[in-house]
Amino acid sequence: MPGKKQPSRNSERKKPIEQYDHKGKKRANNPPVGLVTPQTDQDRPAKEYAYDPHIDPALQFDSQRSQIERIIDKGLAAEKLEQAKSALSTLRKRQQPYLNWAGKAEHTSFEVPTVSLHVHERIDPRTIIEAVRNRNGNGQPHQGSLFETREENPPLREAIDFYKHPHNWSNRLIAGDSLLVMNSLLEKEGMAGQVQMVYIDPPYGIKYGSNFQPFVNRREVKDGKDEDLTQEPETIRAFRDTWELGIHSFLTYIRDRLLLAKELLNVSGSCFVQISDENVHLVRALMDEVFGVGHFCNLITFQKTGSIASAGLGSTVDYLIWYAKDQSRLKYRQLFLPRKRGDTSLDRYDYIETDENELIKIPASAIRGDDTIPPGRRCRLTTLLSDGDPAEPQPFEFEGELFPLRHGKHWKTDPATGGRNLIRAGRIVRQGKTLWYKRYVDDFPVLPLDDRWESIQIGQELRYAVQTAPLVVQRCILMTTDPGDLVLDPTCGSGTTADVAEQWGRRWITCDTSRVAVTLAKQRLMTAVFDYYKLAHPEEGVGSGFKYRTVPHVMLKSIANNEPPVAETLYDQPSIDNGRARVSGPFTVEAVPAPTVKALSEVTEPDEADDSVARSGETLRQSEWRDVLLGGGVRGKGGQVIEFSRVEPFGGTRWLHADAETKGAKPERVVISFGPEYAPLEQRQVELAWEEARQLSPRPSILLFVYSDIDPEAGKDIGELTPAKTGMTFLSAKIDADVWTKDLKKKARTSPSVWLVGQPDVVLRKIRRGEEQGQWEVEVHGFDYYNTVTGNVESGGADRIALWMLDTDYDGRSLLPRQVFFPMAGQDEGWTRLAKNLKAEIDEELIEAYRGTTSLAFKLGKHNRIAVKIVDDRGIESLKIIPVE
Ligand SMILES: C[S@@+](CC[C@H](N)C(=O)[O-])C[C@H]1O[C@@H](n2cnc3c(N)ncnc32)[C@H](O)[C@@H]1O
């Protein structure tokens, strides 16, 4: 076991591990999942968003034309008629072309359910690292985490008063559809106008299958390959909303999200959409509509690959479409690139000044790179004249000769003062009858960044099938935000935006429907190490900005006025404090709660795919799931199957949807509660179904939950409702993803199945021997899973665990992991990079244990209970709470 090491040889290089503090910034106290009940957290009415009919220029044109036509119809005087006709013609000229697609005309408004975002986990990387810190030498334990303060953990009465007692800021990683997330931020949290920058990297509207990565640890995904199709119900739902009608539903999907993103944006904020050449023109037209033509900033081209083999012209770039909320108030920080040899910007510097002050014209062949450029200081000659006549005559005397002005021109600086300074600085050159200003390349050693970004992916290591190069996001963030500003990415993927925002001291919120994506992003953020950028005013936190490197910008004006050159700030080059290391700040992992499954009595019309009603009054989904149960039963481990002699729809109950009887010598009554189709089964449903089941007569022996996905808290509750406590057996079963993806697959298996989900197999034990005697440790053995290849339920070994977390003092509200493990991580993944970067700080043996399935020794906290969350390679989570008597 770890823990008996000699003092580290690196102890003199120890660095404190820091995080940036967003002092003074607050966020809503949205509900911790453990405190959610139907009473404490009530959904608000759905919010309706409507498109302004006048936004459609054609409609606007039509309405104004009919007004003018009315004037004409009224037979007004000829002069009025002419005026009206000319107004009509002006309108026609001003009319903007606009985009139309199938479904647009019907989609003038849409409703979004207003739900709370539930906090499931509070992750503080520094707390997790604390358990593996090198205790030798001078390592000081850090002061308590933000999440352990009283403000974060108020007494129950205050804690359930959601949205009333703001907390200190922590960043947010949210599992759920972007529309629901953004609506919750707007409606429940009042965040309109608080976001400085939105970065959207949607699936590009092409090749659906390859946009969703089904496994945490495998990023090769092929479009159209059945095994690579995601199994996540919410992701399938997102797909159906987005692509089912091809580009038409894609455009509706993007436009709706842009509308909400715009509301969240600050008046000085920016929105970027990343897209490929297939749909760039369509998305730009959409953004014209949502943001207004006048708020377009740039279309940035960035190189995604080097040369590419192709039958025609190879495509090597992707695009960023950039709009401002209000162009006239846009926050913009100019970035600069170092000048490099071979830059095309150098082409115009076509002279060399030799050591003898002789100016030599560089031959075109040398500028092209075919010949070598003669040695010397490179420069160009630029005009000394500006347009417009001078107020007074301005003769310029140089080397005893007077240079009169040409008509309609004046000197850029007064010859008598500024001109003399330029001559003294050796900046004036005469060629024939003309004077020129000599500008050296080194007057400004950097170049302003423009809209063409080359070589952006070089050296890029991918974690996610469709990952963006961090440099792309970095430039967008640095151009449009300051430290402490809030960045939102509603298409999180592997968390590139969050990671880059974290690196640059920005606050961030990001979301994704895919649990695989959320797991990857969580892992990435938890294990990241960054440079510590020096703060402008340390006592004010990161919102005060960084200390940046600057470069002098020598200009004609500064020389003429005898002023020091202007210092340009290099926003991408803050000063680094090498004496400190930095990890991600605290962040919460949240989720959009599942929509409540409707009672049959409430389902009146087929308004949602999930609940379309069959003729019997049962939903189509429920009847299909019932058929699957009747046909194949529920499979268990070792080839066991629970078979049913009947499975019938249930009337008169709200949460129980089917009544069944098992086959066999001793038939047993089973009542069944079905979860939602495209969302996880939630805790609330477990509680309410149990309440109904216990009032039934005769009392059923088994309460079976069948779902497409389950919230880990709900799974934990089912595990805790033992026959000894309830007099009933609670079973939890997952329905095969094939049921709702068969139309998307080339080869659907003939019989989709329902299989029993066991509780995660977790052992808590007291250490009886050695230095850690009396402390505790946990070992995870994995959990059962359904093998889609063999069709059997197998005892999942630990080898399918992508991530597991241990909260050694679970407060029943949300998980605060103190130890986090990545058993599947490869040699360079998981904690490895962090361990390498923080060699002196981290105990190598201890951190090696963070790859395993046995925890480090720990002392129990005051709540006398621990929580273990296990996430498998498909992002499926299960939670186990173990109280200690
Ligand atoms: C192209 S990827 C983003 C990759 C990301 N830029 C990165 O660097 O990893 C698009 C992401 O959007 C997510 N997505 C698609 N539809 C969504 C929706 N309606 N709400 C939230 N996320 C969605 C997908 O699951 C996918 O992870």
PDB file of N, CA and C in Angstrom, residues 208 236-250 253 609 678 740-741 743-744:
ATOM      1  N   TYR A 208     -24.902  12.109 -39.477  1.00  0.00           N
ATOM      2  CA  TYR A 208     -25.363  12.052 -38.101  1.00  0.00           C
ATOM      3  C   TYR A 208     -24.530  11.126 -37.222  1.00  0.00           C
ATOM      4  N   ILE A 236     -30.414  10.155 -28.795  1.00  0.00           N
ATOM      5  CA  ILE A 236     -31.257   9.741 -29.920  1.00  0.00           C
ATOM      6  C   ILE A 236     -32.378  10.768 -30.115  1.00  0.00           C
ATOM      7  N   ARG A 237     -32.901  11.249 -28.996  1.00  0.00           N
ATOM      8  CA  ARG A 237     -33.970  12.244 -29.082  1.00  0.00           C
ATOM      9  C   ARG A 237     -33.428  13.510 -29.758  1.00  0.00           C
ATOM     10  N   ALA A 238     -32.224  13.914 -29.317  1.00  0.00           N
ATOM     11  CA  ALA A 238     -31.617  15.121 -29.902  1.00  0.00           C
ATOM     12  C   ALA A 238     -31.445  14.914 -31.397  1.00  0.00           C
ATOM     13  N   PHE A 239     -31.034  13.695 -31.762  1.00  0.00           N
ATOM     14  CA  PHE A 239     -30.867  13.405 -33.178  1.00  0.00           C
ATOM     15  C   PHE A 239     -32.192  13.549 -33.924  1.00  0.00           C
ATOM     16  N   ARG A 240     -33.243  12.951 -33.336  1.00  0.00           N
ATOM     17  CA  ARG A 240     -34.516  12.974 -34.054  1.00  0.00           C
ATOM     18  C   ARG A 240     -34.996  14.419 -34.241  1.00  0.00           C
ATOM     19  N   ASP A 241     -34.791  15.232 -33.187  1.00  0.00           N
ATOM     20  CA  ASP A 241     -35.198  16.634 -33.308  1.00  0.00           C
ATOM     21  C   ASP A 241     -34.374  17.354 -34.361  1.00  0.00           C
ATOM     22  N   THR A 242     -33.129  16.916 -34.507  1.00  0.00           N
ATOM     23  CA  THR A 242     -32.202  17.697 -35.302  1.00  0.00           C
ATOM     24  C   THR A 242     -32.095  17.264 -36.747  1.00  0.00           C
ATOM     25  N   TRP A 243     -32.124  15.959 -36.958  1.00  0.00           N
ATOM     26  CA  TRP A 243     -31.794  15.493 -38.302  1.00  0.00           C
ATOM     27  C   TRP A 243     -32.884  14.727 -39.015  1.00  0.00           C
ATOM     28  N   GLU A 244     -33.971  14.448 -38.300  1.00  0.00           N
ATOM     29  CA  GLU A 244     -34.888  13.524 -38.931  1.00  0.00           C
ATOM     30  C   GLU A 244     -35.365  14.046 -40.280  1.00  0.00           C
ATOM     31  N   LEU A 245     -35.537  15.358 -40.358  1.00  0.00           N
ATOM     32  CA  LEU A 245     -35.930  15.917 -41.662  1.00  0.00           C
ATOM     33  C   LEU A 245     -34.713  16.516 -42.364  1.00  0.00           C
ATOM     34  N   GLY A 246     -33.570  15.961 -42.075  1.00  0.00           N
ATOM     35  CA  GLY A 246     -32.355  16.430 -42.744  1.00  0.00           C
ATOM     36  C   GLY A 246     -32.092  17.886 -42.428  1.00  0.00           C
ATOM     37  N   ILE A 247     -31.666  18.603 -43.445  1.00  0.00           N
ATOM     38  CA  ILE A 247     -31.246  19.984 -43.253  1.00  0.00           C
ATOM     39  C   ILE A 247     -32.402  20.861 -42.735  1.00  0.00           C
ATOM     40  N   HIS A 248     -33.623  20.486 -43.027  1.00  0.00           N
ATOM     41  CA  HIS A 248     -34.769  21.303 -42.589  1.00  0.00           C
ATOM     42  C   HIS A 248     -34.881  21.316 -41.064  1.00  0.00           C
ATOM     43  N   SER A 249     -34.852  20.111 -40.450  1.00  0.00           N
ATOM     44  CA  SER A 249     -34.946  20.108 -38.985  1.00  0.00           C
ATOM     45  C   SER A 249     -33.666  20.668 -38.366  1.00  0.00           C
ATOM     46  N   PHE A 250     -32.552  20.502 -39.044  1.00  0.00           N
ATOM     47  CA  PHE A 250     -31.286  21.056 -38.535  1.00  0.00           C
ATOM     48  C   PHE A 250     -31.387  22.583 -38.420  1.00  0.00           C
ATOM     49  N   TYR A 253     -33.578  23.549 -35.581  1.00  0.00           N
ATOM     50  CA  TYR A 253     -32.832  23.283 -34.336  1.00  0.00           C
ATOM     51  C   TYR A 253     -31.851  24.416 -34.045  1.00  0.00           C
ATOM     52  N   ALA A 609     -43.737  12.524 -29.226  1.00  0.00           N
ATOM     53  CA  ALA A 609     -43.384  11.192 -29.714  1.00  0.00           C
ATOM     54  C   ALA A 609     -43.475  10.173 -28.575  1.00  0.00           C
ATOM     55  N   TYR A 678     -37.185   8.936 -23.739  1.00  0.00           N
ATOM     56  CA  TYR A 678     -35.941   9.599 -24.136  1.00  0.00           C
ATOM     57  C   TYR A 678     -35.229  10.295 -22.985  1.00  0.00           C
ATOM     58  N   TRP A 740     -35.811   1.646 -29.672  1.00  0.00           N
ATOM     59  CA  TRP A 740     -36.080   2.970 -30.246  1.00  0.00           C
ATOM     60  C   TRP A 740     -35.055   3.406 -31.297  1.00  0.00           C
ATOM     61  N   THR A 741     -34.164   2.492 -31.665  1.00  0.00           N
ATOM     62  CA  THR A 741     -33.223   2.894 -32.711  1.00  0.00           C
ATOM     63  C   THR A 741     -33.309   1.978 -33.925  1.00  0.00           C
ATOM     64  N   ASP A 743     -35.100   1.812 -36.475  1.00  0.00           N
ATOM     65  CA  ASP A 743     -35.217   2.447 -37.786  1.00  0.00           C
ATOM     66  C   ASP A 743     -33.915   3.114 -38.235  1.00  0.00           C
ATOM     67  N   LEU A 744     -32.994   3.310 -37.286  1.00  0.00           N
ATOM     68  CA  LEU A 744     -31.742   3.980 -37.643  1.00  0.00           C
ATOM     69  C   LEU A 744     -30.652   2.983 -37.995  1.00  0.00           C
TER      70      LEU A 744
END
